[in-house]
Structures are given as C-alpha cells and as structure tokens.
mmCIF file of C-alpha atoms and ligand atoms in Angstrom:
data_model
loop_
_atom_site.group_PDB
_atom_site.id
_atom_site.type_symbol
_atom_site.label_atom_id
_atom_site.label_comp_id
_atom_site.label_asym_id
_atom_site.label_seq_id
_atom_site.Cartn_x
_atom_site.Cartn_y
_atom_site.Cartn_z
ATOM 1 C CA UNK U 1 6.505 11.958 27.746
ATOM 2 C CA UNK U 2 9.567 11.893 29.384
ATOM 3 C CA UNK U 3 12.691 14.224 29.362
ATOM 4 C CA UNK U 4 14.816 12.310 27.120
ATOM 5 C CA UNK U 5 12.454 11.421 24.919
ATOM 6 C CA UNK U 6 11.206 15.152 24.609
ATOM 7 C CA UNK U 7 14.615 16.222 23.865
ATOM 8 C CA UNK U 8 15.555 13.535 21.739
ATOM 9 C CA UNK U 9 12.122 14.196 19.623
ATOM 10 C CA UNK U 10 12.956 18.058 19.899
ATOM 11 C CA UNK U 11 16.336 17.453 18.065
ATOM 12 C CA UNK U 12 15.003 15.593 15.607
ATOM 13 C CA UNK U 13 12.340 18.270 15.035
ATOM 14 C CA UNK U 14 15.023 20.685 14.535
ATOM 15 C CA UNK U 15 16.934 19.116 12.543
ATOM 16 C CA UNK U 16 15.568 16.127 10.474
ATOM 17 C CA UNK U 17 16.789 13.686 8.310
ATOM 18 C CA UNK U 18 16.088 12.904 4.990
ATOM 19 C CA UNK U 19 12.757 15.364 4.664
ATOM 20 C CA UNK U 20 11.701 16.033 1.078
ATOM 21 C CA UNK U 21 10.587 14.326 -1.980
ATOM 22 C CA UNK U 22 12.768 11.703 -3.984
ATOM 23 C CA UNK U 23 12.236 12.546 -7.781
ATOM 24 C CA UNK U 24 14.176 9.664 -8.487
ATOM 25 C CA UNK U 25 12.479 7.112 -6.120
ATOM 26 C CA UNK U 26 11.758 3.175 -6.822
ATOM 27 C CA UNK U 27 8.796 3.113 -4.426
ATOM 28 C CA UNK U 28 6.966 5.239 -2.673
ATOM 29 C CA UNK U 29 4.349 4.646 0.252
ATOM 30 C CA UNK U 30 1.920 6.966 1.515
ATOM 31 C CA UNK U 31 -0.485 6.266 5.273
ATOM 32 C CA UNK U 32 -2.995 7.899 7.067
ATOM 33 C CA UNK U 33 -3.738 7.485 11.064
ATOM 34 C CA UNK U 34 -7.053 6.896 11.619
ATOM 35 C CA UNK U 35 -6.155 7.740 14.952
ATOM 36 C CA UNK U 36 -5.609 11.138 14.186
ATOM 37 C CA UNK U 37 -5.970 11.846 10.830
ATOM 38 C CA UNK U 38 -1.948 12.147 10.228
ATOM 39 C CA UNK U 39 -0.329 11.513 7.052
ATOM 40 C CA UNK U 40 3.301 10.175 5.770
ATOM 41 C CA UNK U 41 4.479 9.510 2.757
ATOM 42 C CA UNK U 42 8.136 7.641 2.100
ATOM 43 C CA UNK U 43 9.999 7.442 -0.552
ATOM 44 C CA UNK U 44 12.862 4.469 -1.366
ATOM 45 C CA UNK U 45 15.307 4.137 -3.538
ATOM 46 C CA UNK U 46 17.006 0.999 -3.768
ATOM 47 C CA UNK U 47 20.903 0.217 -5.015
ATOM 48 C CA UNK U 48 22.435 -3.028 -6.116
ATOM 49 C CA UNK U 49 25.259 -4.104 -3.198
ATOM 50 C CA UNK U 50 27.598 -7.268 -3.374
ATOM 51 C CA UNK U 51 24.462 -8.942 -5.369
ATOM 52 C CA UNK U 52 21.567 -8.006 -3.603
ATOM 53 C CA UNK U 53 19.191 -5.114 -3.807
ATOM 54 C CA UNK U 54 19.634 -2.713 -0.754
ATOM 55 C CA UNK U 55 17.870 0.350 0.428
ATOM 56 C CA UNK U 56 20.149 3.239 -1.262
ATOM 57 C CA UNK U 57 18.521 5.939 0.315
ATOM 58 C CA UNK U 58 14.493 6.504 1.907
ATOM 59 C CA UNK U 59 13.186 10.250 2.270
ATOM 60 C CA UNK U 60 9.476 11.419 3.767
ATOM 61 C CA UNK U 61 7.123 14.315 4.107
ATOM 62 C CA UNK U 62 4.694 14.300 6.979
ATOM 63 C CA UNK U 63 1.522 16.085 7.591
ATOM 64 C CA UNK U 64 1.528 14.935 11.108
ATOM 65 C CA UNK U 65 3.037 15.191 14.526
ATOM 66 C CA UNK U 66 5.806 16.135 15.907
ATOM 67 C CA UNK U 67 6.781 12.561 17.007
ATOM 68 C CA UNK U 68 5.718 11.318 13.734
ATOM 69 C CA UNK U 69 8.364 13.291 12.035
ATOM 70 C CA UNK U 70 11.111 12.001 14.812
ATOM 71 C CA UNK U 71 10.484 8.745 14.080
ATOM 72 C CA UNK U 72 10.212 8.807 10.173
ATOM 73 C CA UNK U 73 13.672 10.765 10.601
ATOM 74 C CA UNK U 74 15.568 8.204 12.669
ATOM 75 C CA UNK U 75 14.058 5.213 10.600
ATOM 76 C CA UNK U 76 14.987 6.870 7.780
ATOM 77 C CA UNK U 77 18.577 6.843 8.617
ATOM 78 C CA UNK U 78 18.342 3.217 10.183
ATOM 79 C CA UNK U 79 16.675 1.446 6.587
ATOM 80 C CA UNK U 80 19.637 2.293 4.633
ATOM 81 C CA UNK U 81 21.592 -1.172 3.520
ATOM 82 C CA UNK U 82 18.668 -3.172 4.623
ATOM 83 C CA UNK U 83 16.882 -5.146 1.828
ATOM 84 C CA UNK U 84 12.977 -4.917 1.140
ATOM 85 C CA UNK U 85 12.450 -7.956 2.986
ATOM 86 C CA UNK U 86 14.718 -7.029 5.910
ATOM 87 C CA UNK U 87 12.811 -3.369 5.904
ATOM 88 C CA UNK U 88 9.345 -4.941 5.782
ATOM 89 C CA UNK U 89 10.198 -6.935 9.255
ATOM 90 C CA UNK U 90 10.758 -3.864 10.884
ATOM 91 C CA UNK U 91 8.184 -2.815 13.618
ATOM 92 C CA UNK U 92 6.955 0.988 14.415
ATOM 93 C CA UNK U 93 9.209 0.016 17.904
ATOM 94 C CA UNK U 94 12.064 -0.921 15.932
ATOM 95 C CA UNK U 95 12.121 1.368 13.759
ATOM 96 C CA UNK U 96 11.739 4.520 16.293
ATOM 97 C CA UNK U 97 14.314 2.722 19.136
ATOM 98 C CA UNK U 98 17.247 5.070 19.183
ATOM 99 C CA UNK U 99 14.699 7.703 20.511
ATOM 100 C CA UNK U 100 13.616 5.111 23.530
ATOM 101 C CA UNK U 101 10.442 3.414 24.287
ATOM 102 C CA UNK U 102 7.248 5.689 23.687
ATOM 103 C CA UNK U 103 3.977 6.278 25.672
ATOM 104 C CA UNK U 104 1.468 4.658 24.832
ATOM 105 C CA UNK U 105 -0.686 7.066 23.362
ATOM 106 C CA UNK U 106 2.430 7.941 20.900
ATOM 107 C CA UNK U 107 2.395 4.399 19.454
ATOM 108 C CA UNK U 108 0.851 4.749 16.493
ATOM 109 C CA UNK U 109 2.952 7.822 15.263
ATOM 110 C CA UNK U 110 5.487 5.099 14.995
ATOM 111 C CA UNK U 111 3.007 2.497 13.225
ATOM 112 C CA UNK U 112 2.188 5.643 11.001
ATOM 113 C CA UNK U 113 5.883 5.353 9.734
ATOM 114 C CA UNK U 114 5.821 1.703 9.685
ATOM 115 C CA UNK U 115 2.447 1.837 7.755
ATOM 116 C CA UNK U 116 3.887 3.759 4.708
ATOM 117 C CA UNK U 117 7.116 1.814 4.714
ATOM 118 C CA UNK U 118 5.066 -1.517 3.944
ATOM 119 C CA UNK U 119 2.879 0.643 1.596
ATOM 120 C CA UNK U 120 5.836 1.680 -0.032
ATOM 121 C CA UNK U 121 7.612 -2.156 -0.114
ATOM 122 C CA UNK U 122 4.134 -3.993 -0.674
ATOM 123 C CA UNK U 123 1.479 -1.411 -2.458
ATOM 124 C CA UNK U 124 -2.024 -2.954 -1.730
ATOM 125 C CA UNK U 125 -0.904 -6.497 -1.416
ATOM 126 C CA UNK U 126 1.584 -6.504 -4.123
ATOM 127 C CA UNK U 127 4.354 -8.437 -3.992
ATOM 128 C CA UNK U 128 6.901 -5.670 -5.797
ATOM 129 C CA UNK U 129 7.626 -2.401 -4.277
ATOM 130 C CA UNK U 130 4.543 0.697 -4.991
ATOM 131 C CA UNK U 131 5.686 2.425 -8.345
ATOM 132 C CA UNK U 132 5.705 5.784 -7.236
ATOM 133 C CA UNK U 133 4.235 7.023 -10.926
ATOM 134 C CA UNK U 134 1.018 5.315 -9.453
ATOM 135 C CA UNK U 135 0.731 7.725 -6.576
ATOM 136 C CA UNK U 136 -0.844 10.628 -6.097
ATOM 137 C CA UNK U 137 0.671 13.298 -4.425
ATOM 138 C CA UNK U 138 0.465 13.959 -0.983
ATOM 139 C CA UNK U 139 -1.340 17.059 -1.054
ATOM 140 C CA UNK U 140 -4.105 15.450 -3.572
ATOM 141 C CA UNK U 141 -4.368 12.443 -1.062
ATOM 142 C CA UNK U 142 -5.371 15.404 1.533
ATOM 143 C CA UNK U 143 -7.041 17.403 -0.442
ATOM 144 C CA UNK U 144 -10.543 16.353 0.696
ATOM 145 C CA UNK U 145 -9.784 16.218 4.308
ATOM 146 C CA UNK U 146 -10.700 19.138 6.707
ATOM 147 C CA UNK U 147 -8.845 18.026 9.449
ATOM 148 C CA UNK U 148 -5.796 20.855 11.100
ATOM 149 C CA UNK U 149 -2.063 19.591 9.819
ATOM 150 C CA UNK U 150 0.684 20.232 10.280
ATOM 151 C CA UNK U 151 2.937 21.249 7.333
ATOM 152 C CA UNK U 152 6.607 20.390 7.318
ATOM 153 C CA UNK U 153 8.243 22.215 4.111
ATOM 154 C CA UNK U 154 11.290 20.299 2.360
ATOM 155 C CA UNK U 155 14.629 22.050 2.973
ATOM 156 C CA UNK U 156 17.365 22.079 0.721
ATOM 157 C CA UNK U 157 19.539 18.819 1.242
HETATM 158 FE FE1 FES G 1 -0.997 10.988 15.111
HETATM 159 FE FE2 FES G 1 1.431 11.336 16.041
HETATM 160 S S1 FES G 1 -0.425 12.022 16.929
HETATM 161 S S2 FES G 1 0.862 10.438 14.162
#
C-alpha cells in the first residue's frame, strides 16, 4: 500500500464515521467476504427531500479489516442525499475514491462495503429495501464461524 493511502486509511481508523447500529433504520444489509471471511453490516435510513426519497443517514459495524472499515466510513459519508437507485449504482471504487485507488489485493474490502449496501437496498433479489426486523444480528450471523475478527465497538455519536 502506499503512503497516502496508509495514512488516509489510518485516519479513518482513528476516527470513523458513522460506526454503530441505527435502531431506527429503514434497511439494513449485512455481507461476508469469502475472500477472507470479513463481515459488514449497514444500516440506512432514508428521508423524504423536495419529493423524492433520499438517503437520510447510513451507519455500519464491521468485523473485518482495517481497510474495510475506511471504506465503509468514507462511503458512509458520501451516500447521504443519494436515492436507492443512485446508491445501488455505486461501485466498491466509487464508493472508497476519496481514499485513492487501492491494491489489488484490497479490492474486495471495498466490494465488501458495496456488497452490504445492495443487500441492504435489494435484500435477496427484492425489489424494496431489506427490512431490518428480518435480520439477524451481526453477532448471530457470526456466531458459527471460527474464523479470527476483528471487533470494532460502537462509540458514542
Ligand atoms: Fe477482507 Fe479487507 S481483508 S475485507
């Protein structure tokens, strides 16, 4: 990885955005790498704006890596105003661009984040967004795994 990238993945570590569980979310997506065995789950809330229905607000919790986290923090930030259709276009590169163009074996930490976005907008093939009273929690969906994780806590907003 290079410099920039490390630090810009290093601030984000320190200080991410929008970490923690939505109580009060309209959809929520959850995805596993089966590259790695990662986990993300994100949460959306949508809002009504000038007629349309617009991402209000989107939150996560990873079990995953440290780029993983960087990327679901910036995207995060970047879905806000966006509509479900607008979100759903949105590639793992677009999505993780203000932190630059990453190697290739750091790819699919950004697909990771694009994976439970579409979960979250689409469910399994649905056409309306994943009611999150349908999901299980993220520490039942990894309950059966025995794989090491990571564990990023939720901080007070
Ligand atoms: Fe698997 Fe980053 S190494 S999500």
């Amino acid at each position: 990885m290079n410099d920039d990238l490390e630090s810009k993945i290093e601030e984000a570590i320190k200080n991410p955005r929008n970490l923690g569980e939505m109580k009060d979310a309209d959809a929520v997506g959850t995805v596993g790498s089966v590259d790695c065995g990662d986990m993300l789950r994100m949460w959306i809330k949508f809002k009504e704006e000038n007629g349309r229905q617009v991402i209000d607000r989107a939150t996560f919790q990873s079990f995953g890596c440290q780029t993983a986290i960087a990327v679901a923090s910036v995207a995060t930030q970047l879905l806000k105003g966006k509509t479900a259709d607008e979100a759903k276009k949105m590639s793992g590169e677009e999505l993780s661009a203000s932190l630059g163009p990453l190697p290739p074996v750091k790819i699919h930490c950004a697909q990771l984040v694009e994976g439970a976005l579409r979960n979250a907008l689409e469910g399994e093939g649905a056409s309306v967004p994943n009611r999150k009273e349908n999901a299980p929690t993220l520490l039942e969906q990894i309950a059966g795994s025995r794989k090491k994780m990571k564990i990023v806590l939720d901080r007070e907003p």
